Amino acid sequence: MTSPSSQVKLHLRLRAKRMVSSASKLVKKALKRSENLLTRFLSAALDDGPKKTPPPATPLEFPAFRPIGKAVAGTNLFHLYASIRKSSDITPYHVDALNLEVEHDVLLDQLIPKEFLPPQEWESDPSINPDSSAPPSSKTLSNGAAIPSHEVYHIRKKELLYSNDDGFRVLSMRPGYGRQGIKLVHFRKFWERLNAVAQYWDTSLDGDDPAVMQPFPASPDKQAMDIDEIRSEVRSTDEAAPNTSASSTKPERKDSKDTQSDDPSASPKTPYKGRRIGTGRDMPEMYRIDAVHYFLEPICWAFGCRAEAPRISPRLQLKNLLIPVRHNAVVYRSPRDRLRAKQGISEGPVMMMQCRQETEFHAENTKEGEGTGEATDLLREVAAMLLLAQERAREGKTEVKPGENKWWAEKPKWGGGAGGGKNEQVDEDMGGPEVAMPASAQLKIENLLSGPPALKKAKRLRRSPMRGTAERGALVGPHALWDDKAEYLQIGKTDRQDYDDIYAISSLNHHVAILRLRVPTAYTDFLLNGQADGHSSLDAPVHEPWYHLKLRRSRWFNLLVPEERGEAMRAVWGVLGWMMRDVGAEN
């Protein structure tokens, strides 16, 4: 028989248990109610309801310029490029002067060795096919790390193969239909930027909306901007109308419903339910740059690299001529030493990225592949890749700044003076004399300050201290062309090669392409020094290969199509695997 105290304890324990269970039920009901409210709110806020009809879609154009492949005899490359003042001065003749040969739509195995491209077996789940081995023959990368495995590749590519609807719904947390279990880990930032790009370029949901598909009025007889016809109609209306008061001359306004009912061919306007809010040519440039950058970055992480914006202004050097070029991002190898990595030291470069916002390349009176816009776009790509070749060629060298070890940059002014411009005086603290103000000027100043005129002795006033030209130049030194935090290395190049393969990812519209430029070592020396192998021009005989550039371009991959962006990742994976291989055994 239990004691009364134990019975009380048991009763209290059962009562507490019932209270906890009832409280938990209330909490579950409250959570479910809040979840339903949140779902209804998101459904209302993110519903694909009627939108304002965007402008007509921008047509897709891609440059396909094909230079003649050799320079004209007697061409002075440096004088030719020194005459450029603006981008409109560039002509196809400037591209031909580089001795450039271009191939378009090249297969990936012709850009990258086939053994470094992910094999077909890597497209399947590694849990299903666990015996698949790494494609390259080497086992480690140039930084000593292990080669990324099949699992690392599959996890990243799986995120890119999601449909656009599924990926965008994960970002916006939309309820309703869609595949379950979708996670965006490595490419989440890329999907966010791709969503912004789709608002200007994605025409998959535009349908057959005539307001979106037709940029001009459907009737060719009457154009809205036919000024002569509008003037003639207004003139005939004014002649036929009587001279009455302003209130009586107002035309009667027809009801829009009546107008639509009178025309049997008119169909009711359907609301626009696509993704676009504008047209492609109006998209901000940073949307494309960020999308391609965050597409490239997770792939670089797998190889121990990072993609970062250039820290100094990129400028291509042609002897003493500096040409600004565009590097939106450069891929560097991260140091294995943690201290050097924290200091921001980068090794490389490995490859580069360039995005351009131009959408029109073909002029009306020119054939495809011969326009000035196409030549300008090709020259931007080649110039950026030549700068990368110059940076990689700095391995083992020290920077020589402009004016270093030159008498005219280090010795004092030859006249013996303290410096400064003409009629420029300095303060006593800087060693300069005082300036005496005339008595008439001093008298006017005293009259303004002290009231009645009074003749006083002219005082000596000092001007505000001004720095001379020489002193300003001593404070601001010459701009450096080398990055202080970059350790320039020719990663991926063997000692036996007399050329350097430069890889780049180029982007136009919402597409990317992989480029490879083969630059001979002597060609890089020629751009810096003006001569190479005893030649001072590029009109060399055909049997001398040092003067020739070969550019190969893959096809354009559409980032809005899952299969094509997966193939673009496979191409970038192959490029990094080839460039980051361990070349010690080959040397």
Coordinates of C-alpha atoms in Angstrom, one line a residue:
M1 CA 0.0 0.0 0.0
T2 CA 1.4 3.3 -1.1
S3 CA 1.7 6.3 1.2
P4 CA -0.3 9.5 0.6
S5 CA 2.8 11.5 -0.3
S6 CA 3.7 9.1 -3.1
Q7 CA 0.1 9.2 -4.4
V8 CA 0.3 13.0 -4.5
K9 CA 3.6 12.9 -6.4
L10 CA 2.2 10.4 -8.9
H11 CA -0.9 12.6 -9.4
L12 CA 1.2 15.7 -10.0
R13 CA 3.5 13.9 -12.4
L14 CA 0.5 12.7 -14.5
R15 CA -1.0 16.2 -14.5
A16 CA 2.3 17.7 -15.6
K17 CA 2.6 15.2 -18.3
R18 CA -0.9 16.0 -19.6
M19 CA -0.1 19.7 -19.5
V20 CA 3.1 19.2 -21.5
S21 CA 1.3 17.1 -24.1
S22 CA -1.5 19.6 -24.5
A23 CA 1.0 22.5 -24.7
S24 CA 2.9 20.6 -27.4
K25 CA -0.3 20.1 -29.4
L26 CA -1.0 23.8 -29.2
V27 CA 2.5 24.6 -30.4
K28 CA 2.2 22.3 -33.3
K29 CA -1.2 23.8 -34.2
A30 CA 0.3 27.3 -34.0
L31 CA 3.3 26.3 -36.2
K32 CA 1.1 24.7 -38.7
R33 CA -1.2 27.8 -38.8
S34 CA 1.8 30.1 -39.3
E35 CA 3.2 27.8 -42.0
N36 CA -0.1 28.0 -43.8
L37 CA -0.2 31.7 -43.5
L38 CA 3.4 32.0 -44.8
T39 CA 2.5 29.7 -47.7
R40 CA -0.5 31.8 -48.6
F41 CA 1.5 35.0 -48.3
L42 CA 4.3 33.7 -50.6
S43 CA 1.8 32.3 -53.0
A44 CA 0.2 35.7 -53.3
A45 CA 3.5 37.6 -53.4
L46 CA 5.3 35.4 -55.8
D47 CA 2.4 34.3 -58.0
D48 CA 3.0 34.3 -61.7
G49 CA 0.2 36.7 -62.3
P50 CA -0.2 39.2 -65.1
K51 CA 2.8 41.4 -65.7
K52 CA 3.6 44.4 -67.7
T53 CA 4.5 43.3 -71.3
P54 CA 8.2 43.8 -71.7
P55 CA 9.9 45.2 -74.8
P56 CA 10.6 42.8 -77.7
A57 CA 13.4 40.3 -77.1
T58 CA 16.9 41.2 -78.2
P59 CA 18.0 39.0 -81.2
L60 CA 21.1 36.8 -80.6
E61 CA 24.2 37.8 -82.5
F62 CA 27.7 36.3 -82.1
P63 CA 30.9 37.7 -83.8
A64 CA 32.6 35.4 -86.3
F65 CA 35.5 37.5 -87.6
R66 CA 38.1 35.6 -89.6
P67 CA 41.3 37.5 -90.2
I68 CA 43.5 36.8 -93.1
G69 CA 46.1 35.1 -90.9
K70 CA 49.2 37.1 -91.8
A71 CA 50.4 40.7 -91.6
V72 CA 50.9 43.0 -94.5
A73 CA 54.6 43.5 -95.4
G74 CA 56.0 46.6 -93.9
T75 CA 53.4 47.0 -91.2
N76 CA 54.7 48.8 -88.1
L77 CA 52.7 47.2 -85.3
F78 CA 53.6 49.7 -82.7
H79 CA 52.9 52.8 -84.8
L80 CA 49.6 51.3 -85.9
Y81 CA 48.3 50.8 -82.4
A82 CA 49.7 54.1 -81.1
S83 CA 47.3 55.8 -83.6
I84 CA 44.2 54.4 -81.9
R85 CA 42.4 57.1 -79.9
K86 CA 39.0 55.5 -79.4
S87 CA 37.3 52.2 -80.1
S88 CA 35.8 53.4 -83.3
D89 CA 39.3 53.8 -84.8
I90 CA 39.8 50.0 -84.7
T91 CA 39.6 48.3 -88.1
P92 CA 40.1 44.8 -89.3
Y93 CA 43.5 45.9 -90.4
H94 CA 44.6 46.1 -86.7
V95 CA 43.6 42.4 -86.2
D96 CA 45.4 41.3 -89.4
A97 CA 48.6 43.0 -88.2
L98 CA 48.8 40.5 -85.3
N99 CA 49.3 37.5 -87.6
L100 CA 46.3 35.9 -86.0
E101 CA 44.6 32.6 -87.1
V102 CA 41.2 31.9 -85.7
E103 CA 39.1 28.7 -85.7
H104 CA 35.5 28.7 -84.5
D105 CA 33.3 25.9 -83.1
V106 CA 36.2 23.7 -82.2
L107 CA 35.4 20.5 -80.3
L108 CA 36.5 20.3 -76.6
D109 CA 39.0 17.5 -77.2
Q110 CA 40.8 19.7 -79.7
L111 CA 41.1 22.5 -77.0
I112 CA 42.0 20.2 -74.1
P113 CA 43.7 16.8 -74.1
K114 CA 41.0 14.2 -74.0
E115 CA 42.3 12.4 -71.0
F116 CA 41.8 15.5 -68.9
L117 CA 38.1 15.9 -69.8
P118 CA 35.7 14.1 -67.4
P119 CA 34.7 10.8 -69.1
Q120 CA 31.2 9.8 -69.9
E121 CA 31.1 7.5 -66.8
W122 CA 31.3 10.6 -64.6
E123 CA 27.8 11.7 -65.7
S124 CA 26.3 8.9 -63.5
D125 CA 26.0 8.9 -59.8
P126 CA 29.2 7.7 -58.1
S127 CA 27.2 5.6 -55.7
I128 CA 26.0 3.6 -58.7
N129 CA 29.4 3.5 -60.5
P130 CA 32.0 3.6 -57.7
D131 CA 34.8 2.1 -59.7
S132 CA 35.3 5.0 -62.1
S133 CA 38.8 6.4 -61.9
A134 CA 40.1 9.9 -62.4
P135 CA 40.6 10.8 -66.1
P136 CA 44.1 12.3 -66.0
S137 CA 47.1 10.0 -65.7
S138 CA 48.8 12.0 -62.9
K139 CA 47.6 11.5 -59.3
T140 CA 48.2 14.9 -57.8
L141 CA 47.9 18.5 -58.9
S142 CA 50.8 21.0 -59.2
N143 CA 50.1 22.3 -55.7
G144 CA 50.4 18.8 -54.1
A145 CA 46.7 18.3 -53.5
A146 CA 44.8 15.3 -54.8
I147 CA 42.9 15.4 -58.0
P148 CA 39.2 16.1 -57.6
S149 CA 37.3 12.9 -57.6
H150 CA 34.2 11.7 -59.4
E151 CA 32.0 12.5 -56.4
V152 CA 33.3 16.2 -56.3
Y153 CA 32.5 16.6 -60.0
H154 CA 29.1 15.0 -59.8
I155 CA 27.9 17.0 -56.7
R156 CA 28.7 20.3 -58.5
K157 CA 27.3 19.3 -61.9
K158 CA 24.1 18.0 -60.3
E159 CA 23.3 21.5 -59.1
L160 CA 23.7 22.9 -62.7
L161 CA 21.4 20.3 -64.2
Y162 CA 18.3 21.4 -62.3
S163 CA 15.7 23.0 -64.5
N164 CA 15.3 26.7 -64.3
D165 CA 11.9 26.4 -62.7
D166 CA 13.2 24.2 -59.9
G167 CA 16.3 26.3 -59.3
F168 CA 14.4 29.6 -59.2
R169 CA 11.7 28.2 -56.9
V170 CA 14.4 27.1 -54.4
L171 CA 15.8 30.6 -54.3
S172 CA 12.4 32.2 -53.8
M173 CA 11.1 29.4 -51.5
R174 CA 7.9 29.1 -53.6
P175 CA 5.5 26.4 -52.4
G176 CA 3.6 24.0 -54.7
Y177 CA 4.9 21.9 -57.5
G178 CA 8.6 21.1 -58.1
R179 CA 11.0 18.4 -57.4
Q180 CA 11.7 17.7 -53.7
G181 CA 15.1 17.5 -52.1
I182 CA 16.8 20.1 -54.3
K183 CA 19.7 21.8 -52.6
L184 CA 21.9 24.7 -53.9
V185 CA 25.2 24.6 -52.0
H186 CA 28.1 25.4 -54.3
F187 CA 26.2 27.3 -57.1
R188 CA 23.7 29.2 -55.1
K189 CA 25.1 32.6 -55.9
F190 CA 25.3 31.6 -59.6
W191 CA 21.6 30.7 -59.5
E192 CA 20.8 34.1 -57.9
R193 CA 22.6 35.9 -60.7
L194 CA 21.1 33.6 -63.4
N195 CA 17.7 34.5 -62.1
A196 CA 18.5 38.2 -62.7
V197 CA 19.8 37.4 -66.2
A198 CA 16.7 35.4 -67.0
Q199 CA 14.6 38.5 -66.4
Y200 CA 16.1 40.1 -69.5
W201 CA 17.0 37.1 -71.7
D202 CA 14.8 34.1 -71.0
T203 CA 12.2 33.9 -73.8
S204 CA 11.1 30.3 -73.1
L205 CA 7.8 31.5 -71.5
D206 CA 7.0 34.3 -73.9
G207 CA 4.9 32.1 -76.1
D208 CA 3.3 33.7 -79.1
D209 CA 2.5 37.1 -77.6
P210 CA 2.4 39.4 -80.6
A211 CA 3.4 42.4 -78.4
V212 CA 6.6 40.6 -77.4
M213 CA 7.4 38.9 -80.6
Q214 CA 6.8 41.8 -83.0
P215 CA 9.0 44.8 -82.5
F216 CA 7.0 46.9 -85.1
P217 CA 3.3 47.4 -85.9
A218 CA 1.7 44.5 -87.7
S219 CA 0.4 46.7 -90.6
P220 CA 3.2 47.8 -93.0
D221 CA 0.9 50.3 -94.7
K222 CA 0.8 52.7 -91.7
Q223 CA 3.8 53.1 -89.5
A224 CA 3.5 55.0 -86.3
M225 CA 6.5 57.2 -87.1
D226 CA 5.3 58.2 -90.7
I227 CA 5.5 62.0 -90.0
D228 CA 4.5 63.0 -93.6
E229 CA 1.3 61.0 -93.5
I230 CA 0.4 62.3 -90.0
R231 CA 0.9 65.9 -91.1
S232 CA -1.2 65.4 -94.2
E233 CA -4.0 63.9 -92.1
V234 CA -3.9 66.8 -89.7
R235 CA -3.9 69.4 -92.5
S236 CA -6.9 67.8 -94.2
T237 CA -8.7 67.7 -90.9
D238 CA -8.1 71.4 -90.3
E239 CA -9.3 72.4 -93.7
A240 CA -12.5 70.3 -93.4
A241 CA -13.4 71.5 -89.9
P242 CA -15.4 74.7 -89.5
N243 CA -14.1 77.6 -87.5
T244 CA -16.0 77.1 -84.3
S245 CA -15.2 77.5 -80.6
A246 CA -12.6 75.3 -78.9
S247 CA -15.3 73.4 -77.1
S248 CA -17.1 72.4 -80.2
T249 CA -14.0 71.2 -82.1
K250 CA -13.2 68.5 -79.6
P251 CA -13.5 65.1 -81.3
E252 CA -15.8 62.5 -79.8
R253 CA -14.0 59.8 -77.9
K254 CA -15.0 56.3 -78.7
D255 CA -15.3 53.7 -76.0
S256 CA -12.5 51.1 -76.1
K257 CA -15.0 48.3 -75.7
D258 CA -17.0 49.5 -78.7
T259 CA -13.8 49.8 -80.8
Q260 CA -12.9 46.2 -80.0
S261 CA -16.4 45.0 -80.8
D262 CA -16.4 46.7 -84.2
D263 CA -13.3 44.9 -85.3
P264 CA -14.0 41.2 -85.6
S265 CA -10.4 40.3 -86.2
A266 CA -9.2 41.8 -83.0
S267 CA -8.5 39.3 -80.2
P268 CA -8.5 40.1 -76.5
K269 CA -5.1 40.9 -75.2
T270 CA -3.7 38.0 -73.1
P271 CA -1.6 38.9 -70.0
Y272 CA 2.1 38.3 -70.2
K273 CA 3.2 35.5 -67.9
G274 CA 6.9 35.1 -68.9
R275 CA 10.0 35.9 -66.8
R276 CA 11.3 38.9 -68.6
I277 CA 10.9 42.4 -67.3
G278 CA 13.0 44.0 -70.0
T279 CA 15.1 43.2 -73.1
G280 CA 18.6 41.8 -73.2
R281 CA 20.4 44.9 -74.4
D282 CA 19.1 46.9 -71.4
M283 CA 20.4 44.4 -68.8
P284 CA 23.0 45.8 -66.4
E285 CA 26.5 44.6 -67.2
M286 CA 27.2 43.4 -63.7
Y287 CA 24.4 40.8 -63.9
R288 CA 26.4 39.0 -66.6
I289 CA 29.8 39.5 -64.9
D290 CA 28.5 38.1 -61.6
A291 CA 26.7 35.1 -63.2
V292 CA 29.8 34.0 -65.0
H293 CA 32.1 34.7 -62.1
Y294 CA 30.0 32.6 -59.7
F295 CA 29.8 29.9 -62.4
L296 CA 33.5 29.7 -62.5
E297 CA 34.3 30.1 -58.8
P298 CA 33.0 26.8 -57.4
I299 CA 34.9 24.9 -60.1
C300 CA 38.1 26.7 -59.1
W301 CA 37.6 25.8 -55.5
A302 CA 37.8 22.1 -56.4
F303 CA 41.3 22.6 -57.8
G304 CA 42.6 24.8 -55.0
C305 CA 42.3 28.0 -57.1
R306 CA 40.2 31.2 -56.7
A307 CA 38.8 33.6 -59.2
E308 CA 39.3 37.3 -58.2
A309 CA 39.1 40.7 -59.8
P310 CA 42.5 42.2 -60.9
R311 CA 44.0 44.4 -58.1
I312 CA 45.8 46.7 -60.6
S313 CA 44.5 48.2 -63.8
P314 CA 45.2 45.6 -66.6
R315 CA 47.3 47.1 -69.3
L316 CA 49.0 45.4 -72.3
Q317 CA 52.5 46.5 -73.0
L318 CA 53.7 47.1 -76.5
K319 CA 57.3 48.4 -76.0
N320 CA 56.6 51.8 -74.3
L321 CA 52.9 51.8 -75.2
L322 CA 50.3 50.8 -72.6
I323 CA 46.9 49.6 -73.9
P324 CA 44.1 49.2 -71.3
V325 CA 42.4 45.8 -71.6
R326 CA 39.5 44.1 -69.8
H327 CA 40.0 41.4 -67.2
N328 CA 36.7 40.8 -65.3
A329 CA 38.3 38.0 -63.2
V330 CA 41.6 36.1 -63.2
V331 CA 42.0 32.6 -61.8
Y332 CA 45.0 32.2 -59.5
R333 CA 46.3 29.2 -57.6
S334 CA 46.0 29.5 -53.8
P335 CA 49.2 28.9 -51.9
R336 CA 49.4 25.8 -49.7
D337 CA 51.0 27.9 -46.9
R338 CA 48.2 29.3 -44.8
L339 CA 50.2 32.4 -43.8
R340 CA 50.8 33.3 -47.4
A341 CA 47.2 32.6 -48.3
K342 CA 46.0 35.0 -45.5
Q343 CA 48.3 37.7 -46.8
G344 CA 46.5 37.5 -50.2
I345 CA 49.4 36.0 -52.1
S346 CA 48.3 34.5 -55.5
E347 CA 50.2 32.2 -57.8
G348 CA 49.8 32.2 -61.5
P349 CA 47.7 33.3 -63.3
V350 CA 46.0 30.2 -64.7
M351 CA 43.2 31.6 -66.9
M352 CA 41.0 34.6 -67.2
M353 CA 37.4 35.7 -67.7
Q354 CA 36.0 38.4 -69.9
C355 CA 32.4 39.6 -70.3
R356 CA 31.2 42.1 -72.8
Q357 CA 27.8 43.8 -73.1
E358 CA 27.7 44.4 -76.8
T359 CA 24.7 42.7 -78.6
E360 CA 25.1 43.9 -82.2
F361 CA 28.1 43.0 -84.3
H362 CA 26.8 42.7 -87.9
A363 CA 26.4 45.9 -89.9
E364 CA 23.8 46.1 -92.7
N365 CA 26.3 46.6 -95.6
T366 CA 28.9 44.0 -94.5
K367 CA 29.0 40.3 -94.7
E368 CA 29.1 38.1 -91.6
G369 CA 32.7 37.8 -90.4
E370 CA 34.0 41.0 -92.0
G371 CA 32.4 43.8 -89.9
T372 CA 34.3 46.3 -87.8
G373 CA 32.3 45.4 -84.7
E374 CA 33.3 41.8 -85.0
A375 CA 37.0 42.7 -85.4
T376 CA 36.8 45.0 -82.3
D377 CA 35.3 42.2 -80.2
L378 CA 38.0 39.8 -81.3
L379 CA 40.7 42.3 -80.6
R380 CA 39.4 42.7 -77.0
E381 CA 39.7 39.0 -76.4
V382 CA 43.1 38.6 -77.9
A383 CA 44.6 41.7 -76.2
A384 CA 43.3 40.4 -72.8
M385 CA 44.9 37.0 -73.4
L386 CA 48.2 38.5 -74.6
L387 CA 48.4 40.4 -71.3
L388 CA 47.9 37.1 -69.5
A389 CA 50.8 35.7 -71.5
Q390 CA 53.0 38.6 -70.5
E391 CA 52.1 38.1 -66.8
R392 CA 52.9 34.4 -67.0
A393 CA 56.2 35.2 -68.7
R394 CA 57.4 37.2 -65.7
E395 CA 58.3 34.0 -63.8
G396 CA 61.8 34.3 -62.3
K397 CA 62.1 38.0 -63.3
T398 CA 62.1 41.3 -61.3
E399 CA 60.1 44.3 -62.2
V400 CA 61.8 47.3 -63.8
K401 CA 59.7 50.3 -63.1
P402 CA 59.6 53.2 -65.6
G403 CA 62.5 55.5 -65.0
E404 CA 64.3 53.1 -62.7
N405 CA 68.1 53.5 -62.9
K406 CA 67.7 56.5 -65.3
W407 CA 69.5 59.7 -64.6
W408 CA 66.5 61.8 -65.6
A409 CA 64.4 60.1 -63.0
E410 CA 66.8 60.0 -60.0
K411 CA 69.2 63.0 -60.3
P412 CA 68.1 66.6 -59.2
K413 CA 67.0 69.1 -61.8
W414 CA 70.0 70.0 -64.0
G415 CA 69.4 73.7 -63.6
G416 CA 70.4 73.5 -59.9
G417 CA 67.1 75.0 -58.6
A418 CA 64.9 73.7 -55.9
G419 CA 62.2 72.8 -58.4
G420 CA 58.7 74.2 -59.1
G421 CA 57.0 75.8 -62.0
K422 CA 57.5 79.2 -63.6
N423 CA 56.7 82.2 -61.3
E424 CA 55.9 79.7 -58.5
Q425 CA 57.1 80.6 -55.1
V426 CA 57.2 78.5 -51.9
D427 CA 57.1 79.2 -48.2
E428 CA 60.0 80.0 -45.9
D429 CA 59.7 76.6 -44.4
M430 CA 60.4 75.1 -47.8
G431 CA 63.4 77.3 -48.4
G432 CA 61.7 79.9 -50.7
P433 CA 61.8 83.8 -50.4
E434 CA 59.0 85.9 -49.2
V435 CA 56.9 88.0 -51.7
A436 CA 56.6 91.7 -51.0
M437 CA 53.1 93.2 -51.7
P438 CA 53.0 96.6 -53.3
A439 CA 52.0 99.6 -51.1
S440 CA 48.9 100.4 -53.2
A441 CA 47.5 96.9 -52.8
Q442 CA 48.2 96.9 -49.1
L443 CA 46.5 100.3 -48.8
K444 CA 43.3 98.9 -50.4
I445 CA 43.3 96.0 -48.1
E446 CA 43.7 98.2 -45.0
N447 CA 40.8 100.5 -46.2
L448 CA 38.5 97.5 -46.4
L449 CA 39.5 96.1 -43.0
S450 CA 40.1 99.2 -40.8
G451 CA 37.6 101.8 -42.2
P452 CA 39.3 105.2 -42.9
P453 CA 42.4 105.2 -45.0
A454 CA 45.8 105.3 -43.3
L455 CA 49.2 105.1 -44.7
K456 CA 51.1 102.4 -43.2
K457 CA 54.3 100.6 -44.1
A458 CA 53.7 97.9 -46.6
K459 CA 54.0 94.5 -45.0
R460 CA 55.4 91.4 -46.4
L461 CA 52.7 88.8 -46.9
R462 CA 53.3 85.2 -47.7
R463 CA 51.4 83.2 -50.2
S464 CA 49.9 79.9 -49.3
P465 CA 52.5 77.1 -49.5
M466 CA 52.4 75.4 -52.9
R467 CA 54.3 72.3 -53.9
G468 CA 56.4 72.4 -57.0
T469 CA 56.1 70.0 -59.9
A470 CA 59.2 68.1 -58.8
E471 CA 57.9 67.7 -55.2
R472 CA 54.5 66.5 -56.4
G473 CA 56.3 63.9 -58.6
A474 CA 58.4 62.7 -55.6
L475 CA 55.2 62.1 -53.5
V476 CA 53.4 60.1 -56.3
G477 CA 55.7 57.6 -57.8
P478 CA 55.3 55.9 -61.2
H479 CA 52.4 53.4 -61.5
A480 CA 53.5 49.8 -61.3
L481 CA 52.6 47.2 -63.9
W482 CA 53.2 44.3 -61.6
D483 CA 51.0 43.1 -58.7
D484 CA 52.9 43.1 -55.5
K485 CA 50.8 40.2 -54.1
A486 CA 51.1 38.0 -57.2
E487 CA 53.8 35.4 -57.6
Y488 CA 54.0 35.1 -61.4
L489 CA 54.3 31.5 -62.5
Q490 CA 53.7 29.7 -65.8
I491 CA 51.5 27.0 -64.2
G492 CA 50.9 24.1 -66.6
K493 CA 53.8 24.9 -69.0
T494 CA 56.6 22.5 -69.4
D495 CA 60.3 23.5 -69.9
R496 CA 60.3 21.9 -73.4
Q497 CA 57.6 24.1 -74.8
D498 CA 58.6 27.2 -76.7
Y499 CA 55.0 28.5 -76.5
D500 CA 52.4 29.1 -73.8
D501 CA 48.8 28.1 -74.0
I502 CA 46.5 30.8 -72.7
Y503 CA 42.9 29.8 -71.7
A504 CA 40.0 32.2 -71.2
I505 CA 36.3 32.0 -70.7
S506 CA 34.5 34.6 -72.8
S507 CA 30.9 35.7 -72.3
L508 CA 28.3 37.4 -74.6
N509 CA 24.6 37.7 -74.2
H510 CA 23.8 34.8 -71.8
H511 CA 26.4 32.4 -73.3
V512 CA 30.0 31.4 -72.6
A513 CA 32.8 30.0 -74.7
I514 CA 36.2 28.5 -74.0
L515 CA 39.2 30.1 -75.8
R516 CA 42.7 28.9 -76.2
L517 CA 45.4 31.1 -77.6
R518 CA 48.8 29.6 -78.4
V519 CA 51.5 32.3 -77.9
P520 CA 55.1 31.6 -78.9
T521 CA 57.7 32.8 -76.3
A522 CA 59.4 34.9 -79.0
Y523 CA 56.2 36.6 -79.8
T524 CA 55.8 37.8 -76.2
D525 CA 59.4 39.1 -76.3
F526 CA 58.6 40.9 -79.5
L527 CA 55.7 42.7 -77.9
L528 CA 57.9 43.8 -75.0
N529 CA 61.1 44.7 -76.7
G530 CA 60.2 45.3 -80.3
Q531 CA 62.3 42.4 -81.7
A532 CA 62.7 38.7 -81.4
D533 CA 65.1 36.2 -83.0
G534 CA 66.7 39.0 -84.9
H535 CA 63.4 40.2 -86.5
S536 CA 61.8 43.6 -85.9
S537 CA 58.5 43.0 -87.7
L538 CA 55.9 40.4 -88.0
D539 CA 56.1 39.9 -91.8
A540 CA 58.5 37.0 -91.4
P541 CA 58.7 33.9 -93.7
V542 CA 56.0 31.3 -93.2
H543 CA 58.5 28.6 -92.0
E544 CA 59.3 30.7 -88.9
P545 CA 56.5 29.9 -86.5
W546 CA 57.4 32.3 -83.7
Y547 CA 55.4 35.2 -85.2
H548 CA 52.1 33.4 -85.5
L549 CA 49.2 33.3 -83.1
K550 CA 46.6 30.6 -83.2
L551 CA 43.2 31.1 -81.5
R552 CA 40.7 28.3 -81.1
R553 CA 37.2 28.9 -79.8
S554 CA 34.6 26.4 -78.7
R555 CA 30.9 26.7 -79.5
W556 CA 28.8 29.1 -77.4
F557 CA 27.1 27.4 -74.4
N558 CA 23.7 28.8 -73.3
L559 CA 23.7 29.2 -69.5
L560 CA 19.9 29.2 -69.5
V561 CA 19.8 25.6 -70.8
P562 CA 20.7 23.0 -68.2
E563 CA 22.5 20.6 -70.6
E564 CA 24.6 23.3 -72.1
R565 CA 25.7 24.8 -68.8
G566 CA 26.6 21.3 -67.7
E567 CA 28.8 20.9 -70.8
A568 CA 30.3 24.3 -70.1
M569 CA 31.3 23.1 -66.6
R570 CA 32.8 20.0 -68.1
A571 CA 35.0 22.2 -70.4
V572 CA 36.2 24.5 -67.5
W573 CA 36.9 21.4 -65.4
G574 CA 39.0 20.0 -68.2
V575 CA 40.9 23.3 -68.6
L576 CA 41.7 23.5 -64.9
G577 CA 42.7 19.8 -64.8
W578 CA 45.1 20.3 -67.7
M579 CA 46.6 23.6 -66.4
M580 CA 46.9 22.4 -62.7
R581 CA 48.5 19.0 -63.6
D582 CA 51.9 18.2 -62.1
V583 CA 54.4 18.9 -64.8
G584 CA 57.4 17.8 -62.8
A585 CA 57.5 14.4 -64.5
E586 CA 57.2 15.9 -67.9
N587 CA 60.1 18.3 -67.3

